[in-house]
PDB file of C-alpha atoms and ligand atoms in Angstrom:
ATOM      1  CA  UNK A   1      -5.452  -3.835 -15.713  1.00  0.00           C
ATOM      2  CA  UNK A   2      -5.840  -1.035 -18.512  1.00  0.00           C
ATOM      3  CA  UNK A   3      -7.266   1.299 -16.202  1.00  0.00           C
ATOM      4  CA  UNK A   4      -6.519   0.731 -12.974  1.00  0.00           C
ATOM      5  CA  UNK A   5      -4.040   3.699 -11.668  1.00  0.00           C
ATOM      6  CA  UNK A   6      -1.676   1.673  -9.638  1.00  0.00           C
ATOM      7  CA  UNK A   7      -1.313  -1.179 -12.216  1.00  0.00           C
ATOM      8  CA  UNK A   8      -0.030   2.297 -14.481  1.00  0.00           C
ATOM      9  CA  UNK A   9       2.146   3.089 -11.681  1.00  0.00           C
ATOM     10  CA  UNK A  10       3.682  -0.294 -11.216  1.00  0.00           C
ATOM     11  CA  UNK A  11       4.213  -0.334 -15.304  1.00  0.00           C
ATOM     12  CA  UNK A  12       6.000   3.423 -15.169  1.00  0.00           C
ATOM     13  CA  UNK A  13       3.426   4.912 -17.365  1.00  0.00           C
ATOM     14  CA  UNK A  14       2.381   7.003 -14.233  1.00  0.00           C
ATOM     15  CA  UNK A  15       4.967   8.422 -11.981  1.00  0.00           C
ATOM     16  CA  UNK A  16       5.756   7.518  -8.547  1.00  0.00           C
ATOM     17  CA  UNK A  17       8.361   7.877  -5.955  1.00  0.00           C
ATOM     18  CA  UNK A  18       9.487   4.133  -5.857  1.00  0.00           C
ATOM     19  CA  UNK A  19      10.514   2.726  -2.612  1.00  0.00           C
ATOM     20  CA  UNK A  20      10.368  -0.972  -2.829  1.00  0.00           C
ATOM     21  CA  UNK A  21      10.217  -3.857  -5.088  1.00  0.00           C
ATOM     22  CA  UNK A  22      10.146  -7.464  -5.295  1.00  0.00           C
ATOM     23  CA  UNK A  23       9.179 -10.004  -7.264  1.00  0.00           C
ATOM     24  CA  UNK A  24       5.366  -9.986  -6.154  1.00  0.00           C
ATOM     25  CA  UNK A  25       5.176  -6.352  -4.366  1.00  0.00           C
ATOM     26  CA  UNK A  26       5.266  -2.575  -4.978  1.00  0.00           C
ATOM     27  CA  UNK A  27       6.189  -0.043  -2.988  1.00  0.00           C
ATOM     28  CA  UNK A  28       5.947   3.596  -3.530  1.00  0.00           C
ATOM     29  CA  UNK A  29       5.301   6.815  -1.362  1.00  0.00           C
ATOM     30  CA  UNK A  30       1.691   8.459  -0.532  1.00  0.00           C
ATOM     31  CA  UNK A  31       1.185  11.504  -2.823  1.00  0.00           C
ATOM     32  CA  UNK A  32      -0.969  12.865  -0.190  1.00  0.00           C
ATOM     33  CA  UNK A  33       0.818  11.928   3.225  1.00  0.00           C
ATOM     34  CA  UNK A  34      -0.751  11.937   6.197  1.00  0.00           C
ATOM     35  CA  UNK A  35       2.676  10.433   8.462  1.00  0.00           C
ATOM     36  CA  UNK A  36       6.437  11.458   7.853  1.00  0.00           C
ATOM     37  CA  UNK A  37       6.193   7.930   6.633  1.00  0.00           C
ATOM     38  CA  UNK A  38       3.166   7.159   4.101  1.00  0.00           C
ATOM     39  CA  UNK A  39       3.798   4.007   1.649  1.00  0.00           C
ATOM     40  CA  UNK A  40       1.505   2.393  -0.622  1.00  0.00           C
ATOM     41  CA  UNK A  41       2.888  -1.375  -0.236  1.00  0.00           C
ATOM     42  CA  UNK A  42       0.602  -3.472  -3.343  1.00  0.00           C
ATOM     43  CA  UNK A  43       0.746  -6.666  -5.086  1.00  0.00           C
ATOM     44  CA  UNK A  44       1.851  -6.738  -8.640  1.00  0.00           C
ATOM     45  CA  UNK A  45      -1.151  -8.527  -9.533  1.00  0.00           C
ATOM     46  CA  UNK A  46      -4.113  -7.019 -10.077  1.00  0.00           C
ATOM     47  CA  UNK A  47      -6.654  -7.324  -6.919  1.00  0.00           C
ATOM     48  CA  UNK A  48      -9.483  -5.002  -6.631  1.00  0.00           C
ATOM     49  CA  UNK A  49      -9.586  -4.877  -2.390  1.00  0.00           C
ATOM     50  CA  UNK A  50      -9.175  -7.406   0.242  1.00  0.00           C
ATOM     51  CA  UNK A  51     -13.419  -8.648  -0.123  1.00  0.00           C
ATOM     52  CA  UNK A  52     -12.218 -10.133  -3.397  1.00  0.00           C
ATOM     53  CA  UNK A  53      -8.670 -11.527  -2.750  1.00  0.00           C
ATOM     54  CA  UNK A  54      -9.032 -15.283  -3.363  1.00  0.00           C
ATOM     55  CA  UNK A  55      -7.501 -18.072  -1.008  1.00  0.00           C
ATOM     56  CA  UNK A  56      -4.349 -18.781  -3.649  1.00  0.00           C
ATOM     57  CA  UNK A  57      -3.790 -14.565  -3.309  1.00  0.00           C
ATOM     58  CA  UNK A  58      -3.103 -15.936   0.431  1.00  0.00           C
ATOM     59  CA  UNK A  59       1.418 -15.796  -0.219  1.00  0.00           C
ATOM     60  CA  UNK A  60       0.817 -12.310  -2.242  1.00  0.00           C
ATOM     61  CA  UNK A  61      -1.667 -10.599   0.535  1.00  0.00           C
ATOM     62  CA  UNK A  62       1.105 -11.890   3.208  1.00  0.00           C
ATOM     63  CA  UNK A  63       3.909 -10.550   0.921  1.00  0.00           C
ATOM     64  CA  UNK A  64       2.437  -6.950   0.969  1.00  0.00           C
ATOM     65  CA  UNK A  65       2.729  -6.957   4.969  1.00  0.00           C
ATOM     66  CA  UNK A  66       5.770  -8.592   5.082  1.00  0.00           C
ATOM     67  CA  UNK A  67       7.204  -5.617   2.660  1.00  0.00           C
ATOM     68  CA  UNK A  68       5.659  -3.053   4.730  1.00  0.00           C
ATOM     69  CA  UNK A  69       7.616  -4.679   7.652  1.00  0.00           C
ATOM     70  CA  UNK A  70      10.843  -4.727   5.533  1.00  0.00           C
ATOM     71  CA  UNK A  71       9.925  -0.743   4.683  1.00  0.00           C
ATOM     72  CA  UNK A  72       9.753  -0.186   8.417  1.00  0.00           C
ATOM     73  CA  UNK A  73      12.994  -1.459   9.126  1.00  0.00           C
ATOM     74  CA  UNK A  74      15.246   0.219   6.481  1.00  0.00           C
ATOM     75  CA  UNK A  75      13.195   3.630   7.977  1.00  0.00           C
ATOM     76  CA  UNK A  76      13.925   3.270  11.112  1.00  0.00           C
ATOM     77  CA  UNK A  77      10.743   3.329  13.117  1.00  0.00           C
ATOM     78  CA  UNK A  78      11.927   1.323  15.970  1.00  0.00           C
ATOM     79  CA  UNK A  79       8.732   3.300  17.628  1.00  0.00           C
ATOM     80  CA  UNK A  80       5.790   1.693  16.055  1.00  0.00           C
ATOM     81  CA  UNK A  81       4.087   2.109  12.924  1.00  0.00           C
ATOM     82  CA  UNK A  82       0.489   1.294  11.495  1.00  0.00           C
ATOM     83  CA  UNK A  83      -0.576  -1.360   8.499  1.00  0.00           C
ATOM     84  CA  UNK A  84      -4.141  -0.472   7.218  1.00  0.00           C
ATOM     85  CA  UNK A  85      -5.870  -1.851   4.401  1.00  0.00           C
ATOM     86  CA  UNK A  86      -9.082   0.113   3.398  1.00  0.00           C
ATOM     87  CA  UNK A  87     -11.989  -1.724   1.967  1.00  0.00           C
ATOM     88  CA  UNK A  88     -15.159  -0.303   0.514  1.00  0.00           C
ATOM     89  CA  UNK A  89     -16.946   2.700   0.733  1.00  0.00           C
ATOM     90  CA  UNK A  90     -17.246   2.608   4.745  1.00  0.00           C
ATOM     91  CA  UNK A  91     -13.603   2.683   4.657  1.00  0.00           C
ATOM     92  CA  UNK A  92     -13.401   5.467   2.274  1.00  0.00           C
ATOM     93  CA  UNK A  93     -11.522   3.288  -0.320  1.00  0.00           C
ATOM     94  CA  UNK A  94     -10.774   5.063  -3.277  1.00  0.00           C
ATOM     95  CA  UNK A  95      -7.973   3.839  -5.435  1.00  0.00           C
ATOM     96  CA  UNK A  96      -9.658  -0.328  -6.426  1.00  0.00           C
ATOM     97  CA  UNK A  97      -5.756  -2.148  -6.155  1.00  0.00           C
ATOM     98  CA  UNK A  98      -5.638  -3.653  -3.241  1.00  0.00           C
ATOM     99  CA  UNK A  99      -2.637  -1.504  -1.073  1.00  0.00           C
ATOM    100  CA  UNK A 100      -1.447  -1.432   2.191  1.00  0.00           C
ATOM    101  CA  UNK A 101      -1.183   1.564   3.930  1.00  0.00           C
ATOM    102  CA  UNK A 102       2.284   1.999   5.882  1.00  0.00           C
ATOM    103  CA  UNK A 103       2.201   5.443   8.188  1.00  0.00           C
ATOM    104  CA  UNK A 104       4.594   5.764  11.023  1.00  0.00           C
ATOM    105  CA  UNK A 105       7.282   8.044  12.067  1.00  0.00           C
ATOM    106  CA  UNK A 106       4.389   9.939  14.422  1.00  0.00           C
ATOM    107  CA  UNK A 107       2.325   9.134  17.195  1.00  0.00           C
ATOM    108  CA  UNK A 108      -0.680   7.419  16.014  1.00  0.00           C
ATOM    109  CA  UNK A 109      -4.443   7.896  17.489  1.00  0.00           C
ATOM    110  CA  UNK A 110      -6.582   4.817  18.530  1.00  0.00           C
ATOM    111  CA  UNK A 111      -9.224   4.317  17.455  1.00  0.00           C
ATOM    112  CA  UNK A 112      -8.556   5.262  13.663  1.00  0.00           C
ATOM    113  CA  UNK A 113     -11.789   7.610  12.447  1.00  0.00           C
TER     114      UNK A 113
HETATM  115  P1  LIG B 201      -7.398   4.409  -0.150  1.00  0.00           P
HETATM  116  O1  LIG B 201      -8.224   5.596   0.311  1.00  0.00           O
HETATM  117  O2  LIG B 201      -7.145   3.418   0.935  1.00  0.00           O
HETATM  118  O3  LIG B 201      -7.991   3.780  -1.393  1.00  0.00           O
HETATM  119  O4  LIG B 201      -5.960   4.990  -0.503  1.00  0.00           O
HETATM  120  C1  LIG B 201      -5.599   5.460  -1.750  1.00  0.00           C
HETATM  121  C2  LIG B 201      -4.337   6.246  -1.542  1.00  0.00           C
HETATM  122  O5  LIG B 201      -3.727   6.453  -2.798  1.00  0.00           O
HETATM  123  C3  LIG B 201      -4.551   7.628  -0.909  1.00  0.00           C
HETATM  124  O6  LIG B 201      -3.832   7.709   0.306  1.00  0.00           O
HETATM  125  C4  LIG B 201      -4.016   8.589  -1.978  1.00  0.00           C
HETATM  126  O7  LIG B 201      -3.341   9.681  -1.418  1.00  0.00           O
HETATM  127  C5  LIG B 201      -3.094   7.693  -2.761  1.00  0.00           C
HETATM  128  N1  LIG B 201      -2.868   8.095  -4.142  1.00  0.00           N
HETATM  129  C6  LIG B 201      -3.783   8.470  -5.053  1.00  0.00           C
HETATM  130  N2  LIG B 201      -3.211   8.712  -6.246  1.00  0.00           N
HETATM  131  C7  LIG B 201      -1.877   8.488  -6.072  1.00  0.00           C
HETATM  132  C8  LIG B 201      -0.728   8.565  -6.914  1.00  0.00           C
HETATM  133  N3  LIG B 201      -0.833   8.929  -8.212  1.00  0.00           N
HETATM  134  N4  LIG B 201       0.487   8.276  -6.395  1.00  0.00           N
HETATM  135  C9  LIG B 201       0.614   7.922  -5.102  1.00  0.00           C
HETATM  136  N5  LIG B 201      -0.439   7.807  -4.258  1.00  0.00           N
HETATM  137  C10 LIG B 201      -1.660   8.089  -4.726  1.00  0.00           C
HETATM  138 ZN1  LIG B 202      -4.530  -2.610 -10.631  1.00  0.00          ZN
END
């Protein structure tokens, strides 16, 4: 999508620290990070937020998770880490591609604010 920043980013117009990439997912770090690990794990295609994924989005929603997983793994955090997937205003969404947040590499607080 023309607009949308991480669409840019996943075409290299806009610059990001790549970490990851398959097929169907992008990987990339957190420009502001708030974890020693912060990755912004999203699908290729363009999805707005989880509300409007679609039921055939079901292997590319999966796919971000499962990358996040993989992420996890090659880093190291044996300890734990945290998925999160913001949606809406509530959430404090603010970048309309569907990503998955990966933070670990700290102690995490429960609940999340
Ligand atoms: P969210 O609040 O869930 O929509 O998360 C958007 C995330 O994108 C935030 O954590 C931002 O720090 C991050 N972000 C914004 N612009 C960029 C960028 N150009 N490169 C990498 N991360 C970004
Ligand atoms: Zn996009």
């Amino acid at each position: 999508m023309l607009n949308c920043l991480f669409c840019r980013i996943i075409a290299g117009e806009i610059p990001a620290n790549k970490v990851y990439e398959d097929a169907d997912t992008f990987a990339f770090e957190d420009l502001h990070p708030q974890a020693p690990t912060h990755v912004l794990v999203v699908p290729k295609k363009h999805i707005a937020d989880l509300a409007e994924a679609a039921a055939t989005d079901a292997n590319v929603v999966g796919l971000c998770q499962l990358a996040a997983a993989e992420i996890a793994r090659q880093r190291g955090l044996s300890k734990g880490y945290r998925t999160v997937v913001n949606v809406g205003p509530d959430a404090g969404q603010t970048v309309f591609h569907l990503h998955v947040h990966l933070l670990g590499g700290r102690s995490l607080s429960w609940p999340p604010g």
